[in-house]
Amino acid sequence: LPLDTLDVVVLLVLLLGTVAYLSKGTLWAKTETPTDYNKSLQSTAKAGKTRNLIEKMDESDKNMVILYGSQTGTAEDYASRLAKEGSARFGLKTMVADLEDYDYENLDCFPHDKVAVFVLATYGEGEPTDNAVEFYEFIYNGEPNFSENASEKPLTNLKYVTFGLGNNTYEHYNAMVRRVDESLTKLGARRIGPAGEGDDGAGTMEEDFISWKEAMWAELAEDMGLEEREAVYEPVFAITERDDLTPEDDTVYLGEPNKNHLEGKSVGPYNTHNPFIAPIALSKECFTVKDRNCIHMEIDLSKSNLTYTTGDHLAVWPTNAGVEVDRLFKVLGMEEKRHTVIDVKGLDSTSKVPFPAPTTYDAIVRYHVEINATVSRQFVASLAAFAPTEMAKEQMTRLGSDKDYFSEFVTRRYFNIAQVLELVAPGETWSQIPFSIIIEGLNHIQPRYYSISSSSVVNNKVPTITAVVESIAVPGGSNVLKGVTTNYLLALKQKQHGDPSPDPYGLTYAITGPRNKYDGFHVPVAIRSSNFRLPSDPSKPVIMIGPGTGVAPFRGFVQERAALAEQGQTVGKTLLFFGCRKESEDFLYKDEWPEYKEKLGDAFELITAFSRDGDKKVYVQHRLAEYAKEVNELIQQGAYFYVCGDAARMAREVNDVLGKILAEQRGLEEEKGHDLVKRLRSSNLYQEDVW
Ligand code: FAD
C-alpha cells in the first residue's frame, strides 16, 4: 500500500526517536566549550533582548556604558564600581554591560554626548577573556564594517575610556586593552583620560585602579561638563523579604545555580555558566607532611556529555566555609534572619542579578558571594556611612582614604570584609549596612581552574586534578588566609575518607550542598578547553618544566605518551623537569613515574630539583641549565617546550634560561637566544600554562 503523508511523518518520528534512544544523545552531544556557550548565549540574547547597545542605552536613558571583558570577575567588579561611582558622584546615568551581550557594527552611531568605558582583562598569552573574544575579533583582528559610516575614521563620534587588567610577568602585558585602545584611536574615536593599566604581577591592581580613576573622572567631568556632588549610596538591587515563602518551598533557590538544577533535572550543555554536579570517584593526599596538603581528585563525568582533551582545565565551584558565612551574618546582625526568603531585583533594566531568586540570605553568602577575598579600599570607604559608632566611622574613612594605613591594617593581614568590620568596631553589629551593598560591592563567586592531570587517551571520562591547599599564615599570628576552593576540596577529601579530625581553624562546609544535592561526594565542575597541547605526532620530542603543582598537566602528558608507547607507537624523547621542597615530603606522583619509565624506556627522563634537601637550593631552572646541550639538540629536532606553574617567577626565569642556553649552545649573542625563544613561542613550540 502507498504511504500517505501522515504515515511518512509518523515513521520519520519513530525512526528519529529510535536513533535518539540508541545513540543516547551522542549524535548531537558535543563537548561544550566556552565558545559554544557564547553562541548559545547570543542566540538567547537575540531571542529575548536587544543586542543593539545604542538602542538599549536610549531605551533605558543611559549616558555612560561600562563594558567589561572579565574572566575571574575582577574586571566585572571594577566595571560595576565605576558605574556606581559615576552615578553617585557625577549624576551620570550608568549601565554595566557584558561585552558578549551586544553587537558592535553600529558603534559609529554612538552619540557624541555619551561615553563608553572599556574595562578589559588580558588572559593568558595576551588573549581576550572568553566573553570578549567576538568584540576583539571585530575591533582588532578584523576590518570592522560599520553600519552607516564607511570612512577611514568611522568612530569620530565615540568618546571612550579604558582600563586594563594585566600581569607584567606575562610577555604580552595588558595586550588586550592596548590593542583595543589602538584600534579605537585608529578608527577615529577619542579617548578621555589616561589609558589605565593595573598590574596583578606587581600586586598593585587595586591601587593602580584607584589612582587611574581619579585622573580619569577629573578629565571626564571637564569634557562632559559634569559637576561633582556628595556621593550617596544608591542601591542597584531591591531586596524584598518574602513572608509567603519558606526555604522548604521548591521554588526557592538554596544555592542551586539555575532552574534546571533547582528542579532536579540538571541538563547540559555544561559549561562555565552551568556546572555539572560530578561524583568524586577518588580523592587522596599527595604530601606526606602534616602541615601542608595537596589533593589528588578524580572526577567522574560519565553521567554527563562532558569530555576533555589532555591539557584542558577543570573549573571547580567552591562553597564558602561555614565559619566565614557565620562571621559575616554575626557582624551584620543578621543571624536571626539568614534563612528568610528574599527576592532580589535589579532596580533598572540594565542591572543583572548575579544569581537566581527567590533565595535566602544564607544561600547568597554561602554560594554566590566572595566573602573571603581581598577587600577593596573603595568598598571600605563606602561602608563608613553605615558604621555603628562615630569612632568606627572615622576609622573606616581613614582606611578608605589612606592607602598605606589600609595596606598595613587590611591587605597585609589578609583580612576579609567581616574581619575588617569586627576589628573596626569590636563587639558592635553593623546592622545599618544594606544587604544590597554586600551583593554589589563583593565579587560573585567564580569557578577556580585546575590543569587536568590525566590523559584523555587513557580515560576521557575521569579527569583528575592536583590542587595544593592554600593556607598562608600572616607573620605574627594575626590571621591565616585559607583558600576558598582548595580548603573546600580538602574538606571533601577528609569527609570521603571518614577523617573525623576537625580543621584546626574551624572550617566547616555545607558538603552535601543545597537540599543535599551534592550528597555522596559531589562537586560542581565544568571543562574549559585550552591551547596547551601535546604535539599531534607523538614521535616529536617534548621538554616539560613543571615544579610543584605545575607538574599537573605533565602527569597527563607522560601518561598519554606511555599509553601510546604501550600501543606500539613511536614516542619521542620526553624530558620532564620537576621540582619541590623535599623528596620525602612533596614529590608529586613519586610512585607513578617509574611505571611510565617502564613503558617509555629511554624515551622518558625525569629530572628532579629539591630545594630543601641539600645545602644549596636547587630549582628546575638550574637543572635545565645543566641539560643545556641536550635541550638545544632536542629543540633543533623540533621539540615542543612546555612550562606550567608559577607565573610570577619560575616561568619568567625558565624563559630567560632557555634564551641563554640557545645562545650559548649556538654561539650567538644572548639577545639572539631570546629572539629564538620568541620565535618558538609564536610558532607554538613554546607553550605555557601558568597562573
Ligand atoms: P582563593 O580563596 O581564591 O585565594 C587565592 C589567593 O588570593 C590567595 O593565595 C591570596 O593571594 C589571594 N587572597 C584571597 N583572599 C585574600 C584576602 N582576604 N586578602 C588578601 N589576599 C587574598 N592550582 C593548583 O593547585 N593546581 C593546578 O593544577 C592549577 N591549575 C591552574 C590552571 C589555571 C589556568 C589557573 C588560572 C589556575 C590554576 N591553579 C591551579 C590555581 C587555582 O585556580 C586557584 O587559584 C588556587 O587553587 C587557589 O584557589 P582558592 O579558592 O583555594 O584560593
XYZ file of C-alpha atoms and ligand atoms in Angstrom:
744
model
C 0.000 0.000 0.000
C 1.294 3.501 -0.759
C 2.074 5.524 2.392
C 0.249 8.766 2.898
C 1.953 11.912 4.282
C 0.850 11.279 7.870
C 2.308 7.753 7.762
C 5.599 9.090 6.489
C 5.694 11.699 9.261
C 4.863 9.099 11.928
C 7.533 6.740 10.574
C 10.128 9.503 10.489
C 9.359 10.499 14.062
C 9.647 6.866 15.179
C 12.909 6.446 13.302
C 14.402 9.611 14.790
C 13.214 8.575 18.246
C 14.866 5.176 17.892
C 18.133 6.700 16.700
C 17.980 9.138 19.590
C 17.381 6.372 22.082
C 20.109 4.103 20.720
C 22.681 6.863 20.473
C 21.732 8.200 23.956
C 22.141 11.644 22.572
C 25.724 11.120 21.485
C 24.900 12.031 17.896
C 24.406 15.633 18.810
C 26.095 15.822 22.153
C 29.376 17.734 21.880
C 31.858 18.805 24.450
C 30.723 22.291 25.163
C 33.405 24.851 25.034
C 33.071 28.407 26.216
C 32.713 29.432 22.589
C 29.759 27.111 22.081
C 28.239 28.584 25.157
C 28.837 32.113 23.922
C 26.976 31.268 20.781
C 24.060 29.793 22.659
C 24.031 32.813 24.921
C 23.897 35.089 21.952
C 21.029 33.314 20.386
C 19.149 33.548 23.666
C 20.008 37.187 23.834
C 18.826 37.627 20.284
C 15.560 35.878 21.002
C 14.828 37.705 24.225
C 16.536 41.078 24.334
C 18.213 43.538 22.076
C 21.849 43.214 21.074
C 21.803 46.829 19.982
C 23.761 48.719 22.613
C 22.773 52.184 21.433
C 19.108 51.248 21.411
C 19.467 49.765 24.893
C 21.114 52.939 26.219
C 18.400 55.064 24.652
C 15.562 52.938 25.982
C 16.946 52.931 29.498
C 18.038 56.581 29.355
C 21.760 55.979 29.948
C 24.674 58.184 29.005
C 27.559 56.019 30.183
C 28.091 52.346 29.457
C 30.834 50.338 31.118
C 31.639 47.285 29.028
C 33.701 44.585 30.638
C 35.840 41.686 29.429
C 36.278 39.559 32.510
C 37.477 36.046 33.279
C 37.698 35.817 37.044
C 35.265 38.596 37.969
C 37.681 41.422 38.827
C 37.101 43.405 35.622
C 33.369 42.940 36.120
C 33.677 44.216 39.675
C 35.655 47.284 38.530
C 33.013 47.943 35.893
C 30.229 47.995 38.442
C 32.266 50.147 40.786
C 32.773 52.702 38.013
C 29.066 52.615 37.247
C 28.102 53.225 40.860
C 30.660 55.981 41.287
C 29.712 57.734 38.052
C 26.137 57.797 39.190
C 26.728 58.675 42.852
C 29.401 61.366 42.350
C 28.531 62.881 38.983
C 24.886 62.030 38.376
C 25.780 60.065 35.248
C 23.190 57.578 34.074
C 25.323 54.487 34.018
C 24.921 50.900 32.924
C 27.252 47.912 33.084
C 27.335 45.540 30.118
C 28.932 42.210 29.386
C 30.839 42.578 26.097
C 29.343 39.393 24.716
C 25.768 40.622 25.136
C 25.949 43.218 22.336
C 26.982 43.700 18.686
C 29.303 46.499 17.636
C 28.584 47.153 13.954
C 26.765 50.363 14.822
C 29.412 51.773 17.155
C 29.830 54.527 14.525
C 26.385 55.815 15.571
C 27.350 56.098 19.253
C 26.004 59.502 20.377
C 28.700 62.124 20.921
C 27.230 63.220 24.278
C 27.579 59.742 25.812
C 30.649 57.795 26.839
C 31.736 54.151 26.569
C 34.158 52.688 29.105
C 36.118 49.524 28.345
C 37.367 47.551 31.334
C 39.341 44.721 29.806
C 41.337 41.924 31.347
C 44.066 40.207 29.369
C 44.045 36.460 29.692
C 46.970 34.051 29.267
C 49.253 34.877 26.359
C 47.800 38.290 25.530
C 44.397 36.832 24.761
C 40.955 38.305 25.341
C 38.759 36.810 28.038
C 36.134 34.330 26.835
C 33.358 36.933 26.889
C 35.440 39.435 24.880
C 36.544 37.176 22.024
C 33.945 38.327 19.493
C 34.352 42.016 20.251
C 38.130 41.662 19.974
C 37.868 39.805 16.671
C 35.618 42.558 15.360
C 37.514 45.605 16.509
C 41.136 44.465 16.386
C 41.586 41.373 14.283
C 39.100 42.072 11.517
C 38.403 45.019 9.257
C 35.361 46.329 11.093
C 32.462 47.164 8.825
C 30.238 49.765 10.372
C 26.585 50.120 9.510
C 26.455 53.792 8.460
C 29.900 55.190 8.110
C 32.365 53.719 5.642
C 35.010 56.422 6.018
C 38.518 55.735 7.287
C 37.646 57.191 10.656
C 34.122 55.970 11.295
C 34.231 56.349 15.084
C 34.791 60.108 15.391
C 31.628 60.397 17.486
C 32.788 57.863 20.023
C 34.181 59.137 23.293
C 35.749 56.369 25.356
C 37.717 55.490 28.462
C 39.904 52.404 29.026
C 41.266 50.438 31.930
C 43.136 47.161 31.500
C 43.805 44.383 33.980
C 47.061 42.588 33.309
C 50.077 40.944 34.813
C 53.578 42.162 33.995
C 55.033 38.688 34.484
C 53.396 37.676 31.222
C 55.031 38.632 27.979
C 52.003 40.353 26.488
C 51.295 42.676 29.396
C 47.837 44.243 29.129
C 47.805 43.375 25.424
C 44.020 43.281 25.223
C 43.383 46.832 26.399
C 46.366 48.218 24.464
C 45.182 46.680 21.220
C 41.586 47.776 21.678
C 42.733 51.297 22.551
C 44.967 51.373 19.476
C 42.143 50.167 17.216
C 39.606 52.627 18.583
C 42.008 55.555 18.148
C 42.861 54.417 14.629
C 39.162 54.350 13.825
C 38.827 57.969 14.929
C 37.434 57.545 18.448
C 38.664 59.897 21.178
C 39.965 58.591 24.476
C 39.258 60.646 27.587
C 41.804 60.465 30.388
C 44.861 58.268 30.634
C 44.792 54.682 29.357
C 44.650 52.891 32.709
C 46.582 49.706 33.361
C 46.508 47.598 36.520
C 49.293 45.143 37.304
C 48.436 41.979 39.159
C 52.043 40.799 38.840
C 53.273 43.675 40.995
C 50.309 43.235 43.358
C 49.182 46.815 42.696
C 45.991 46.204 40.709
C 43.654 47.862 43.194
C 45.870 50.894 43.796
C 46.522 51.265 40.047
C 42.772 51.290 39.506
C 42.090 53.798 42.252
C 44.747 56.269 41.137
C 43.821 55.928 37.469
C 40.130 56.531 38.048
C 40.672 59.758 39.958
C 42.562 61.254 36.995
C 40.005 59.835 34.584
C 36.990 61.261 36.468
C 38.592 64.703 36.511
C 39.080 64.707 32.730
C 35.708 63.167 32.015
C 33.951 65.694 34.252
C 35.681 68.505 32.386
C 34.881 67.057 28.974
C 31.229 66.379 29.713
C 30.691 69.427 31.911
C 29.814 67.284 34.941
C 29.528 68.666 38.441
C 30.658 66.569 41.332
C 28.215 66.146 44.203
C 28.422 64.444 47.560
C 28.201 60.720 46.883
C 25.241 58.968 48.413
C 24.620 55.256 48.305
C 22.076 54.317 45.677
C 21.228 50.626 45.647
C 21.391 48.771 42.355
C 19.275 45.893 43.645
C 15.999 45.908 45.534
C 15.681 43.230 48.182
C 12.227 42.180 49.274
C 11.589 39.724 52.062
C 9.025 37.114 51.064
C 6.912 36.202 54.070
C 4.807 33.993 51.817
C 7.715 31.611 51.140
C 9.882 29.375 53.303
C 13.236 27.811 52.402
C 11.446 24.473 52.061
C 9.323 25.731 49.132
C 10.559 24.116 45.962
C 10.656 27.412 44.065
C 13.276 28.836 46.430
C 16.925 28.622 45.358
C 19.124 27.412 48.196
C 22.351 27.607 46.207
C 21.302 25.826 43.008
C 22.961 27.667 40.116
C 19.926 27.677 37.804
C 16.378 26.468 37.250
C 17.294 23.038 35.928
C 19.381 22.367 38.989
C 16.552 23.656 41.203
C 14.086 21.311 39.573
C 16.487 18.419 39.984
C 16.802 17.721 36.280
C 20.085 19.365 35.502
C 20.868 19.158 31.817
C 23.796 20.088 29.611
C 25.414 21.715 27.886
C 27.572 22.023 30.978
C 29.972 24.910 30.868
C 31.361 27.697 32.982
C 27.822 29.036 33.498
C 26.152 25.702 34.118
C 28.150 23.290 36.269
C 27.775 19.538 36.301
C 27.454 18.164 39.815
C 30.054 15.454 39.424
C 30.716 12.494 41.692
C 34.209 12.414 43.173
C 35.427 8.965 42.159
C 38.540 9.138 44.314
C 40.431 11.620 46.421
C 43.769 11.347 48.152
C 46.522 13.313 49.810
C 49.752 13.660 47.840
C 52.049 15.118 50.527
C 53.486 13.195 53.433
C 53.754 16.150 55.830
C 51.067 17.210 58.283
C 51.175 20.974 57.816
C 50.736 21.151 54.036
C 48.220 19.459 51.788
C 47.891 18.683 48.136
C 44.790 16.907 46.900
C 44.622 14.481 44.013
C 40.998 14.145 42.955
C 39.356 12.050 40.261
C 36.129 13.474 38.887
C 33.598 11.201 37.232
C 31.997 12.819 34.175
C 30.408 9.636 32.847
C 26.854 10.794 33.650
C 27.310 13.976 31.610
C 28.137 14.621 27.995
C 31.341 16.355 29.084
C 34.623 15.140 27.716
C 38.061 16.675 27.806
C 41.329 16.661 25.929
C 44.709 16.273 27.613
C 45.886 19.752 28.639
C 42.395 21.169 29.349
C 41.314 22.760 32.621
C 38.670 21.718 35.091
C 36.531 24.523 36.527
C 35.525 23.922 40.151
C 32.878 25.959 42.004
C 33.579 26.414 45.693
C 31.292 26.824 48.666
C 32.280 29.315 51.358
C 33.410 27.956 54.719
C 30.634 27.911 57.341
C 32.749 29.791 59.854
C 33.116 32.742 57.447
C 29.432 32.693 56.499
C 28.572 32.786 60.213
C 31.079 35.564 60.867
C 29.506 37.817 58.248
C 25.934 37.266 59.479
C 27.013 37.893 63.056
C 28.790 41.157 62.309
C 25.846 42.348 60.189
C 23.424 41.411 62.983
C 21.564 39.117 60.613
C 21.901 35.718 62.288
C 18.193 35.531 63.065
C 17.033 36.148 59.565
C 19.667 34.428 57.463
C 17.167 31.807 56.269
C 14.464 34.341 55.352
C 13.388 34.052 51.717
C 14.081 37.132 49.625
C 13.621 38.393 46.105
C 16.452 40.332 44.523
C 15.641 42.531 41.555
C 17.684 44.980 39.520
C 16.330 48.487 40.066
C 16.649 49.200 36.387
C 16.533 47.054 33.317
C 20.306 47.084 32.806
C 21.329 45.616 36.166
C 21.621 41.863 36.169
C 21.198 39.959 39.417
C 24.198 37.604 39.518
C 22.278 34.604 40.942
C 18.767 33.186 40.701
C 15.993 34.225 43.112
C 13.849 33.889 45.221
C 16.581 32.711 47.510
C 17.801 33.205 51.074
C 20.435 35.478 52.591
C 22.267 32.331 53.649
C 22.362 30.842 50.145
C 23.678 34.099 48.685
C 26.505 34.396 51.180
C 27.385 30.696 51.134
C 27.267 30.031 47.396
C 27.392 33.267 45.430
C 29.489 35.991 47.046
C 33.292 36.067 47.518
C 33.139 36.931 51.210
C 36.759 35.884 51.849
C 38.502 37.744 49.072
C 40.814 40.745 49.246
C 38.861 43.771 50.457
C 38.917 46.874 48.287
C 39.686 50.245 49.826
C 36.795 51.785 47.927
C 34.353 49.277 49.422
C 35.578 50.002 52.944
C 35.140 53.717 52.296
C 31.582 53.157 51.086
C 30.686 51.305 54.312
C 31.784 54.206 56.534
C 28.339 55.795 56.209
C 26.772 52.740 57.906
C 29.157 52.483 60.855
C 27.594 51.702 64.240
C 29.651 54.340 66.094
C 31.367 57.637 65.292
C 34.737 56.078 66.043
C 34.111 53.232 63.638
C 33.036 55.735 61.001
C 36.257 57.686 61.435
C 38.331 54.534 61.254
C 36.569 53.353 58.064
C 37.029 56.782 56.480
C 40.716 56.758 57.333
C 41.122 53.234 55.940
C 39.300 54.326 52.810
C 41.487 57.338 52.199
C 44.929 56.339 53.496
C 46.484 53.812 51.162
C 49.418 52.890 53.425
C 47.306 52.570 56.531
C 44.874 50.353 54.616
C 47.665 48.186 53.304
C 49.116 47.675 56.773
C 45.824 47.133 58.567
C 43.898 45.100 55.980
C 45.780 43.896 52.908
C 48.935 42.624 54.548
C 46.987 40.732 57.153
C 44.664 39.171 54.566
C 41.540 40.266 56.408
C 38.236 39.644 54.682
C 35.375 42.106 54.903
C 33.717 40.610 58.005
C 37.066 40.556 59.814
C 37.601 44.231 58.987
C 34.172 45.124 60.380
C 34.814 43.045 63.516
C 38.128 44.761 64.136
C 36.989 48.293 63.424
C 34.081 48.071 65.874
C 34.718 45.233 68.351
C 31.532 43.787 69.803
C 29.244 46.001 67.680
C 26.917 44.902 64.902
C 26.773 46.755 61.613
C 23.023 46.451 61.218
C 22.674 49.627 59.141
C 24.576 48.141 56.211
C 22.010 47.453 53.481
C 22.346 43.889 52.248
C 22.221 45.112 48.652
C 25.650 46.698 49.140
C 27.090 43.273 50.008
C 25.864 41.901 46.691
C 27.018 44.944 44.751
C 30.331 45.516 46.494
C 31.710 41.986 46.648
C 32.525 39.828 43.629
C 30.276 36.947 42.853
C 31.922 33.559 43.195
C 33.750 32.393 40.110
C 34.938 28.870 39.470
C 38.648 28.222 40.000
C 40.567 26.409 37.278
C 42.770 23.362 37.657
C 45.051 21.923 34.981
C 43.811 18.419 34.333
C 46.465 15.964 35.464
C 45.355 12.924 33.468
C 45.285 11.894 29.825
C 42.056 11.768 27.839
C 43.548 8.973 25.742
C 43.802 6.866 28.884
C 40.416 7.872 30.331
C 38.332 10.670 28.813
C 35.536 10.407 31.357
C 37.501 10.707 34.586
C 39.803 13.734 34.598
C 41.998 14.194 37.648
C 43.219 17.369 39.300
C 46.149 18.095 41.600
C 45.480 21.037 43.877
C 47.740 22.394 46.568
C 45.739 23.673 49.548
C 46.199 27.411 50.177
C 46.919 28.179 53.795
C 49.044 31.238 54.415
C 49.819 32.340 57.965
C 50.362 36.046 58.469
C 53.651 36.544 60.357
C 52.883 37.440 63.947
C 49.898 35.104 64.037
C 47.173 37.686 63.461
C 45.431 35.694 60.717
C 45.612 32.680 58.424
C 44.443 33.004 54.850
C 42.549 29.902 53.814
C 41.979 29.477 50.065
C 38.260 29.106 49.412
C 38.207 26.288 46.883
C 41.207 24.283 47.953
C 40.045 24.087 51.574
C 36.603 23.046 50.369
C 38.256 20.266 48.315
C 40.297 19.296 51.347
C 37.128 19.064 53.439
C 35.511 16.882 50.776
C 38.525 14.610 50.776
C 38.575 14.351 54.586
C 34.882 13.518 54.647
C 35.226 10.942 51.884
C 37.901 9.236 53.952
C 35.830 9.431 57.126
C 38.583 11.518 58.702
C 36.994 12.908 61.871
C 39.804 15.352 62.716
C 38.290 18.825 62.661
C 40.036 21.556 60.718
C 42.319 23.395 63.141
C 40.823 26.703 62.011
C 37.259 25.547 62.478
C 36.400 25.481 58.765
C 33.259 23.502 58.051
C 31.383 23.282 54.800
C 27.886 22.508 53.610
C 29.402 19.403 51.996
C 26.048 17.946 50.965
C 25.157 21.108 49.042
C 21.783 22.797 48.568
C 18.978 20.388 49.506
C 21.630 17.670 49.916
C 22.080 17.611 46.150
C 25.846 17.081 46.461
C 25.423 14.229 48.908
C 27.563 11.163 48.271
C 30.593 13.390 47.484
C 29.865 15.565 44.517
C 31.460 18.787 43.343
C 30.193 21.314 40.740
C 32.540 21.302 37.744
C 32.894 22.087 34.046
C 35.613 21.698 31.437
C 37.409 24.646 29.910
C 39.320 23.837 26.767
C 42.855 25.169 26.496
C 45.554 25.561 23.860
C 48.074 23.652 25.941
C 48.542 20.625 23.747
C 50.884 17.733 23.094
C 52.178 17.554 19.504
C 49.786 15.503 17.372
C 52.789 13.434 16.249
C 53.988 11.518 19.337
C 57.412 10.910 17.830
C 58.213 14.599 18.317
C 60.354 15.248 21.395
C 58.893 17.207 24.310
C 60.559 19.108 27.159
C 58.346 19.881 30.155
C 59.093 22.175 33.081
C 56.632 21.672 35.912
C 57.658 22.305 39.505
C 55.095 21.813 42.292
C 51.527 21.535 41.028
C 52.926 22.757 37.710
C 53.541 19.076 37.084
C 49.758 18.505 36.872
C 49.294 18.628 33.083
C 52.597 16.820 32.570
C 51.375 13.821 34.512
C 48.659 13.735 31.824
C 51.201 14.222 29.029
C 53.519 11.448 30.284
C 50.561 9.150 30.977
C 49.435 9.652 27.392
C 52.835 9.048 25.834
C 53.309 5.929 27.964
C 49.931 4.602 26.753
C 50.846 5.338 23.128
C 54.202 3.592 23.563
C 52.388 0.609 25.029
C 50.173 0.543 21.925
C 53.345 0.258 19.849
C 53.584 3.843 18.624
C 56.952 5.533 18.361
C 57.242 8.097 21.125
C 59.925 10.771 21.018
C 62.164 11.919 23.822
C 60.088 13.002 26.837
C 62.047 15.145 29.309
C 60.314 16.251 32.486
C 61.863 18.701 34.943
C 60.109 18.537 38.308
C 60.933 20.404 41.476
C 59.658 20.521 45.050
C 60.953 21.153 48.565
C 61.932 17.673 49.728
C 61.964 14.296 48.054
C 60.334 12.712 51.109
C 57.591 15.348 51.543
C 56.081 16.800 48.403
C 57.412 14.775 45.489
C 54.183 14.538 43.490
C 53.319 11.181 41.906
C 56.654 9.794 43.087
C 55.424 6.198 42.784
C 53.964 6.615 39.317
C 56.972 7.873 37.373
C 58.797 4.504 37.446
C 55.676 2.884 35.880
C 55.759 5.341 32.989
C 59.506 4.817 32.681
C 58.891 1.117 32.258
C 56.570 1.758 29.334
C 58.574 4.547 27.727
C 62.064 3.185 28.366
C 64.905 5.506 27.441
C 62.495 7.947 25.827
C 61.444 9.191 29.287
C 63.661 11.025 31.681
C 62.601 12.688 34.923
C 64.987 15.356 36.188
C 64.328 16.493 39.741
C 65.266 19.560 41.770
C 64.748 19.514 45.548
C 65.114 22.946 47.023
C 65.393 21.978 50.689
C 67.200 18.661 50.629
C 70.756 19.871 50.374
C 72.834 22.860 51.438
C 72.075 24.654 48.206
C 68.616 25.489 46.920
C 68.203 23.767 43.571
C 65.339 24.762 41.297
C 64.176 23.431 37.933
C 65.814 26.363 36.142
C 69.218 25.224 37.482
C 68.661 21.672 36.280
C 67.529 22.961 32.910
C 70.826 24.839 32.536
C 72.721 21.625 33.309
C 70.925 19.962 30.401
C 71.806 22.777 28.002
C 73.362 20.576 25.315
C 70.537 18.055 25.175
C 67.829 20.714 25.368
C 69.366 22.619 22.467
C 69.676 19.449 20.365
C 66.089 18.455 21.053
C 64.873 21.917 20.083
C 66.872 21.658 16.880
C 64.996 18.414 16.255
C 61.683 20.244 16.601
C 60.949 19.586 20.292
C 57.944 21.206 21.956
C 58.829 23.117 25.110
C 56.223 23.427 27.897
C 56.157 25.389 31.137
C 53.485 25.054 33.809
C 53.007 26.525 37.287
C 54.097 29.753 38.930
C 53.809 32.685 36.527
C 55.448 35.267 38.753
C 58.978 33.903 38.992
C 59.518 30.401 37.706
C 58.037 30.820 34.228
C 59.985 34.024 33.663
C 63.244 32.533 34.802
C 62.777 29.424 32.667
C 62.141 31.644 29.663
C 65.326 33.520 30.413
C 67.433 30.383 30.999
C 66.254 28.863 27.727
C 67.250 32.021 25.832
C 70.714 31.817 27.389
C 71.022 28.091 26.620
C 70.168 28.583 22.965
C 72.579 31.497 22.620
C 75.441 29.740 24.369
C 74.999 26.405 22.584
C 74.775 28.050 19.174
C 77.497 30.608 19.759
C 75.140 33.574 19.447
C 74.745 36.845 21.311
C 72.370 36.447 24.280
C 69.830 38.725 22.642
C 69.601 36.354 19.670
C 68.908 33.439 22.037
C 65.947 35.349 23.458
C 64.745 36.098 19.937
C 64.814 32.374 19.221
C 62.616 31.745 22.255
C 60.181 34.369 20.995
C 60.103 32.598 17.653
C 59.417 29.276 19.357
C 56.537 30.940 21.174
C 54.998 32.387 18.052
C 55.193 29.059 16.248
C 53.504 27.382 19.215
C 56.551 25.300 20.082
C 56.893 27.078 23.439
C 53.655 26.781 25.411
C 52.781 27.984 28.885
C 50.059 27.047 31.339
C 50.831 29.384 34.191
C 48.927 31.088 36.976
P 41.436 31.803 46.892
O 40.495 31.937 48.007
O 40.942 32.095 45.538
O 42.723 32.661 47.192
C 43.740 32.717 46.224
C 44.696 33.848 46.508
O 44.008 35.095 46.522
C 45.417 33.800 47.847
O 46.546 32.979 47.824
C 45.775 35.253 48.034
O 46.911 35.569 47.285
C 44.573 35.955 47.453
N 43.580 36.263 48.514
C 42.453 35.594 48.785
N 41.802 36.153 49.807
C 42.535 37.194 50.208
C 42.405 38.168 51.246
N 41.363 38.195 52.073
N 43.374 39.105 51.357
C 44.435 39.114 50.528
N 44.610 38.211 49.545
C 43.683 37.271 49.384
N 46.208 25.374 41.277
C 46.616 24.136 41.634
O 46.809 23.861 42.816
N 46.766 23.142 40.682
C 46.560 23.357 39.369
O 46.707 22.447 38.564
C 46.141 24.673 38.967
N 45.915 24.954 37.667
C 45.520 26.206 37.295
C 45.291 26.483 35.961
C 44.872 27.748 35.564
C 44.621 28.041 34.114
C 44.687 28.742 36.547
C 44.212 30.129 36.157
C 44.912 28.484 37.874
C 45.334 27.215 38.273
N 45.547 26.921 39.623
C 45.966 25.660 39.979
C 45.242 27.909 40.686
C 43.791 27.709 41.160
O 42.894 28.068 40.137
C 43.416 28.547 42.382
O 43.748 29.884 42.143
C 44.091 28.111 43.657
O 43.812 26.746 43.901
C 43.598 28.923 44.858
O 42.200 28.831 44.934
P 41.431 29.015 46.318
O 39.988 29.234 46.001
O 41.763 27.917 47.256
O 42.068 30.327 46.887
